[in-house]
Tab-separated table of C-alpha atoms in Angstrom:
chain	number	residue	atom	x	y	z
L	1	MET	CA	77.359	59.342	24.900
L	2	ARG	CA	79.280	56.828	27.006
L	3	ARG	CA	80.556	53.822	25.056
L	4	LEU	CA	82.199	50.589	26.209
L	5	MET	CA	83.924	47.995	24.015
L	6	ALA	CA	85.100	44.504	25.005
L	7	VAL	CA	87.680	42.807	22.764
L	8	LEU	CA	87.807	39.100	23.582
L	9	ALA	CA	88.901	35.744	22.178
L	10	HIS	CA	86.096	33.146	22.271
L	11	PRO	CA	82.350	32.698	22.583
L	12	ASP	CA	81.540	32.571	26.347
L	13	ASP	CA	84.318	35.026	27.304
L	14	GLU	CA	81.700	37.763	27.159
L	15	SER	CA	79.531	35.948	29.722
L	16	LEU	CA	81.862	34.108	32.099
L	17	GLY	CA	84.636	36.683	31.982
L	18	PHE	CA	83.059	40.090	31.391
L	19	GLY	CA	79.303	39.476	31.607
L	20	GLY	CA	78.640	41.432	34.769
L	21	THR	CA	80.369	44.538	33.474
L	22	LEU	CA	78.686	44.401	30.069
L	23	ALA	CA	75.241	43.796	31.582
L	24	ARG	CA	75.569	46.509	34.198
L	25	TYR	CA	76.639	49.233	31.820
L	26	ALA	CA	74.141	48.213	29.145
L	27	SER	CA	71.384	48.470	31.773
L	28	GLU	CA	72.566	51.988	32.582
L	29	GLY	CA	72.230	53.099	28.982
L	30	VAL	CA	75.899	52.841	28.006
L	31	THR	CA	76.428	51.846	24.381
L	32	THR	CA	78.192	48.478	24.592
L	33	ALA	CA	80.055	46.686	21.809
L	34	LEU	CA	81.722	43.285	21.602
L	35	VAL	CA	84.500	42.159	19.275
L	36	THR	CA	85.303	38.428	19.464
L	37	ALA	CA	88.350	37.111	17.618
L	38	THR	CA	87.272	33.482	16.983
L	39	ARG	CA	84.200	31.273	16.731
L	40	GLY	CA	85.605	28.763	19.224
L	41	ASP	CA	85.383	26.022	16.600
L	42	ARG	CA	88.220	23.881	17.978
L	43	GLY	CA	86.538	23.397	21.340
L	44	ARG	CA	84.503	20.520	22.661
L	45	PHE	CA	80.876	19.861	21.828
L	46	GLY	CA	79.570	18.666	25.164
L	47	ASP	CA	82.169	16.070	26.087
L	48	ALA	CA	83.184	15.306	22.479
L	49	ARG	CA	86.482	16.636	21.192
L	50	PRO	CA	87.053	17.485	17.509
L	51	GLY	CA	87.200	14.187	15.602
L	52	ASP	CA	85.178	12.252	18.195
L	53	ASP	CA	81.806	10.680	17.462
L	54	GLY	CA	79.122	13.195	18.277
L	55	HIS	CA	81.241	16.224	17.397
L	56	PRO	CA	79.616	18.158	14.517
L	57	GLY	CA	82.908	19.235	12.939
L	58	LEU	CA	84.763	22.528	13.042
L	59	ALA	CA	82.599	24.505	10.624
L	60	ALA	CA	79.318	23.403	12.184
L	61	LEU	CA	80.556	23.983	15.721
L	62	GLY	CA	81.792	27.432	14.751
L	63	ALA	CA	78.329	28.336	13.472
L	64	ILE	CA	76.723	26.956	16.647
L	65	ARG	CA	79.105	28.862	18.911
L	66	GLU	CA	78.624	32.121	17.018
L	67	SER	CA	74.843	31.777	17.325
L	68	GLU	CA	75.185	31.122	21.062
L	69	LEU	CA	77.493	34.121	21.392
L	70	ARG	CA	74.989	36.428	19.731
L	71	ALA	CA	72.170	35.138	21.938
L	72	ALA	CA	74.283	35.637	25.065
L	73	ALA	CA	75.299	39.136	23.993
L	74	ALA	CA	71.657	40.077	23.396
L	75	THR	CA	70.803	38.774	26.868
L	76	LEU	CA	73.519	40.992	28.333
L	77	GLY	CA	72.167	43.964	26.391
L	78	VAL	CA	75.041	44.095	23.886
L	79	HIS	CA	73.714	44.596	20.373
L	80	ASP	CA	76.864	45.623	18.487
L	81	VAL	CA	78.569	42.242	18.046
L	82	THR	CA	81.421	41.473	15.662
L	83	VAL	CA	83.012	38.047	15.185
L	84	LEU	CA	86.320	38.392	13.365
L	85	GLY	CA	86.576	34.698	12.476
L	86	TYR	CA	90.258	34.080	13.152
L	87	GLY	CA	91.455	30.555	13.861
L	88	ASP	CA	90.536	29.188	17.269
L	89	GLN	CA	93.704	28.316	19.211
L	90	ARG	CA	95.630	30.076	16.435
L	91	VAL	CA	95.137	33.785	17.201
L	92	ASP	CA	98.796	34.259	18.130
L	93	GLN	CA	99.733	33.064	14.625
L	94	THR	CA	97.592	35.711	12.905
L	95	GLU	CA	99.211	38.342	10.681
L	96	PRO	CA	99.542	41.254	13.165
L	97	ARG	CA	98.975	44.088	10.715
L	98	HIS	CA	95.710	42.566	9.562
L	99	ILE	CA	94.093	41.873	12.938
L	100	VAL	CA	95.358	45.118	14.486
L	101	ALA	CA	93.912	47.092	11.567
L	102	GLU	CA	90.618	45.226	11.857
L	103	ILE	CA	90.232	45.845	15.594
L	104	ALA	CA	91.343	49.471	15.158
L	105	GLY	CA	88.694	49.898	12.475
L	106	HIS	CA	86.005	48.789	14.914
L	107	ILE	CA	87.387	51.145	17.558
L	108	ARG	CA	87.086	54.025	15.084
L	109	ARG	CA	83.585	52.929	14.119
L	110	VAL	CA	82.216	52.474	17.656
L	111	ARG	CA	84.365	55.247	19.236
L	112	PRO	CA	84.426	53.801	22.776
L	113	ASN	CA	85.530	55.815	25.797
L	114	VAL	CA	86.535	52.604	27.563
L	115	VAL	CA	87.982	49.315	26.265
L	116	VAL	CA	88.235	46.108	28.324
L	117	THR	CA	90.185	42.983	27.419
L	118	PHE	CA	92.372	40.241	28.913
L	119	GLY	CA	95.571	40.973	30.769
L	120	PRO	CA	99.043	40.022	29.529
L	121	ASP	CA	98.776	36.772	31.514
L	122	GLY	CA	95.854	35.639	29.347
L	123	ALA	CA	93.969	34.646	32.535
L	124	TYR	CA	95.725	31.268	32.748
L	125	GLY	CA	98.325	31.620	30.009
L	126	HIS	CA	95.932	30.922	27.128
L	127	PRO	CA	97.769	31.973	23.936
L	128	ASP	CA	94.581	33.295	22.299
L	129	HIS	CA	93.839	35.499	25.319
L	130	ILE	CA	97.397	36.817	25.412
L	131	ALA	CA	97.352	37.556	21.688
L	132	VAL	CA	94.027	39.401	21.954
L	133	SER	CA	95.425	41.496	24.799
L	134	GLN	CA	98.472	42.468	22.747
L	135	PHE	CA	96.552	43.107	19.536
L	136	THR	CA	93.968	45.230	21.358
L	137	ALA	CA	96.639	47.447	22.892
L	138	ALA	CA	98.256	47.894	19.481
L	139	ALA	CA	94.874	48.613	17.879
L	140	ILE	CA	94.128	51.388	20.367
L	141	ILE	CA	97.364	53.106	19.330
L	142	ALA	CA	96.623	52.593	15.634
L	143	ALA	CA	93.049	53.857	15.949
L	144	ALA	CA	94.271	57.169	17.363
L	145	ASP	CA	96.951	57.674	14.690
L	146	ALA	CA	95.761	59.850	11.815
L	147	ALA	CA	98.586	58.482	9.672
L	148	CYS	CA	97.201	54.932	9.999
L	149	THR	CA	94.682	54.378	7.185
L	150	LEU	CA	93.589	50.849	8.181
L	151	GLY	CA	93.083	49.480	4.703
L	152	ASP	CA	89.506	49.928	3.471
L	153	ASP	CA	88.418	52.012	6.466
L	154	THR	CA	90.062	55.247	5.340
L	155	HIS	CA	86.755	57.132	5.769
L	156	LEU	CA	86.737	56.555	9.533
L	157	GLU	CA	88.146	59.389	11.622
L	158	PRO	CA	90.874	58.597	14.183
L	159	HIS	CA	89.630	57.961	17.700
L	160	ALA	CA	91.505	58.097	21.018
L	161	VAL	CA	90.271	55.702	23.697
L	162	SER	CA	90.203	57.380	27.122
L	163	LYS	CA	90.706	54.294	29.294
L	164	LEU	CA	91.952	50.708	28.847
L	165	TYR	CA	91.362	47.970	31.404
L	166	PHE	CA	92.657	44.428	31.836
L	167	LEU	CA	90.544	41.786	33.583
L	168	ALA	CA	92.220	41.202	36.968
L	169	TRP	CA	90.739	38.291	38.895
L	170	PRO	CA	91.934	38.079	42.526
L	171	SER	CA	92.277	34.853	44.519
L	172	ALA	CA	88.633	34.648	45.637
L	173	THR	CA	87.345	34.753	42.050
L	174	TRP	CA	89.817	32.174	40.796
L	175	ASP	CA	89.073	29.878	43.751
L	176	ALA	CA	85.352	29.954	42.935
L	177	TYR	CA	85.874	29.485	39.207
L	178	GLN	CA	88.226	26.545	39.593
L	179	HIS	CA	86.033	24.958	42.251
L	180	ALA	CA	83.195	24.903	39.727
L	181	PHE	CA	85.255	23.663	36.813
L	182	LYS	CA	88.734	22.363	37.512
L	183	THR	CA	92.264	23.619	37.920
L	184	LEU	CA	92.772	25.506	34.681
L	185	VAL	CA	95.970	24.592	32.895
L	186	SER	CA	97.130	25.689	29.476
L	187	THR	CA	99.982	23.558	28.131
L	188	VAL	CA	102.021	25.545	25.606
L	189	ASP	CA	105.216	24.254	24.000
L	190	GLY	CA	105.282	21.450	26.551
L	191	ILE	CA	105.123	23.818	29.529
L	192	GLU	CA	102.141	24.004	31.862
L	193	ARG	CA	100.690	27.453	32.514
L	194	HIS	CA	98.455	27.924	35.536
L	195	ALA	CA	96.137	30.713	36.635
L	196	VAL	CA	97.922	33.279	38.771
L	197	PRO	CA	95.581	35.560	40.744
L	198	TRP	CA	96.202	39.293	40.652
L	199	PRO	CA	97.347	40.654	44.022
L	200	GLU	CA	94.743	42.790	45.756
L	201	TRP	CA	96.981	45.846	45.657
L	202	ALA	CA	97.140	45.677	41.834
L	203	VAL	CA	93.358	45.767	41.392
L	204	THR	CA	92.564	49.370	40.528
L	205	SER	CA	88.847	49.058	39.825
L	206	VAL	CA	85.993	46.983	41.246
L	207	VAL	CA	82.625	47.108	39.485
L	208	ASP	CA	79.508	46.161	41.478
L	209	THR	CA	77.610	43.650	39.329
L	210	ASP	CA	75.424	42.050	41.998
L	211	ARG	CA	72.104	43.301	40.630
L	212	VAL	CA	72.788	41.862	37.143
L	213	ALA	CA	73.987	38.443	38.350
L	214	GLY	CA	70.775	36.786	37.147
L	215	THR	CA	71.226	38.316	33.710
L	216	VAL	CA	74.771	36.995	33.511
L	217	TRP	CA	73.640	33.488	34.463
L	218	ARG	CA	71.000	33.581	31.728
L	219	ALA	CA	73.704	34.639	29.248
L	220	VAL	CA	75.955	31.766	30.356
L	221	GLN	CA	73.083	29.354	29.713
L	222	CYS	CA	72.885	30.536	26.094
L	223	HIS	CA	76.082	28.573	25.462
L	224	VAL	CA	74.219	25.285	25.176
L	225	SER	CA	77.072	23.469	23.429
L	226	GLN	CA	79.214	24.088	26.517
L	227	ILE	CA	76.561	23.921	29.229
L	228	ALA	CA	77.716	20.512	30.470
L	229	ALA	CA	80.839	22.212	31.778
L	230	TYR	CA	78.838	24.891	33.600
L	231	GLY	CA	76.497	22.714	35.648
L	232	ARG	CA	78.545	22.923	38.843
L	233	LEU	CA	78.126	26.701	38.872
L	234	ARG	CA	74.569	26.137	40.116
L	235	ASN	CA	75.743	24.470	43.330
L	236	LEU	CA	78.567	26.734	44.464
L	237	PRO	CA	78.465	27.978	48.066
L	238	GLU	CA	77.048	31.478	48.508
L	239	ALA	CA	80.457	33.035	49.157
L	240	GLN	CA	81.848	31.630	45.916
L	241	LEU	CA	78.779	32.652	43.922
L	242	ARG	CA	79.287	36.210	45.138
L	243	ALA	CA	82.982	36.070	44.249
L	244	LEU	CA	82.001	35.164	40.681
L	245	TRP	CA	78.923	37.299	40.079
L	246	ALA	CA	78.698	40.129	42.629
L	247	GLN	CA	81.671	42.134	41.377
L	248	GLN	CA	84.288	42.275	38.645
L	249	CYS	CA	87.867	43.400	39.110
L	250	PHE	CA	90.128	45.226	36.660
L	251	TYR	CA	93.556	46.763	36.315
L	252	ARG	CA	93.548	50.249	34.782
L	253	VAL	CA	96.274	50.119	32.131
L	254	PHE	CA	95.973	53.773	31.228
L	255	SER	CA	93.616	56.686	31.624
L	256	THR	CA	93.747	60.131	30.068
L	257	VAL	CA	91.010	61.399	32.405
L	258	ASN	CA	91.908	60.330	35.961
L	259	CYS	CA	94.697	58.870	38.100
L	260	GLY	CA	95.664	58.051	41.677
L	261	ARG	CA	95.676	55.049	44.003
L	262	ALA	CA	92.058	55.276	45.150
L	263	ARG	CA	90.180	52.217	43.921
L	264	GLU	CA	87.556	52.994	41.285
L	265	THR	CA	84.001	51.680	41.397
L	266	ASP	CA	83.115	52.931	37.907
L	267	LEU	CA	85.101	52.307	34.720
L	268	PHE	CA	83.805	55.638	33.425
L	269	GLU	CA	85.202	57.634	36.331
L	270	GLY	CA	86.535	60.907	34.974
L	271	ILE	CA	84.440	60.738	31.790
L	272	PRO	CA	81.586	63.270	31.634
L	273	ARG	CA	78.087	61.875	31.301
């Protein structure tokens, strides 16, 4: 059985970032699983920031965001959903052994052929995204190591992931995304980090997601607490809508089943059906 796992940082990453891929493979009968590190509880509620009037508070917002995440995942066809509950905007400060063991435990439980996550750039330098990328890579190694007992999950057999992919948005996708929202900037330690598109030559894999674009949009709309920020997506020009929803681009970090420079159109290339 083919299995796909996404390891991400926040509620809505599964829809805006990876929704097309998750929906496509779920529709094809692939077992899909989602591990999300945080509940997104330090984000805005509509236009209200934490501490503002109209903001429900961190605990309440976390519960709202988790509920929205689960509804979006169900819309995409993902029914194995785990929320780890680490601190929003604090994932890079998490004890590494603990989170790596936890993600590795889910890898052993689900036994995915393919894992997708953020790249080392964190999309636009977001520390949570970068941390999730690093922890996921470490967890894949730990999950395959028979000497790694992973705390309470000693009954789970080691599992070797066949392929790991990083999300790799090229210029056209970033242009569309930032036209709908804004120029994405993550300020870390007083330094601004901006989105840097992946060069076309570095994109190893392009997944056709055109036929599930409507499903992805319905999943995005599940995130009601953030929907005010998504309104401009409705009015993008056709070319930009296609850049966002018609395909998804990845960088193949490693594969034990295939190689070469030819661009893939299927993340499961090389894996028997």
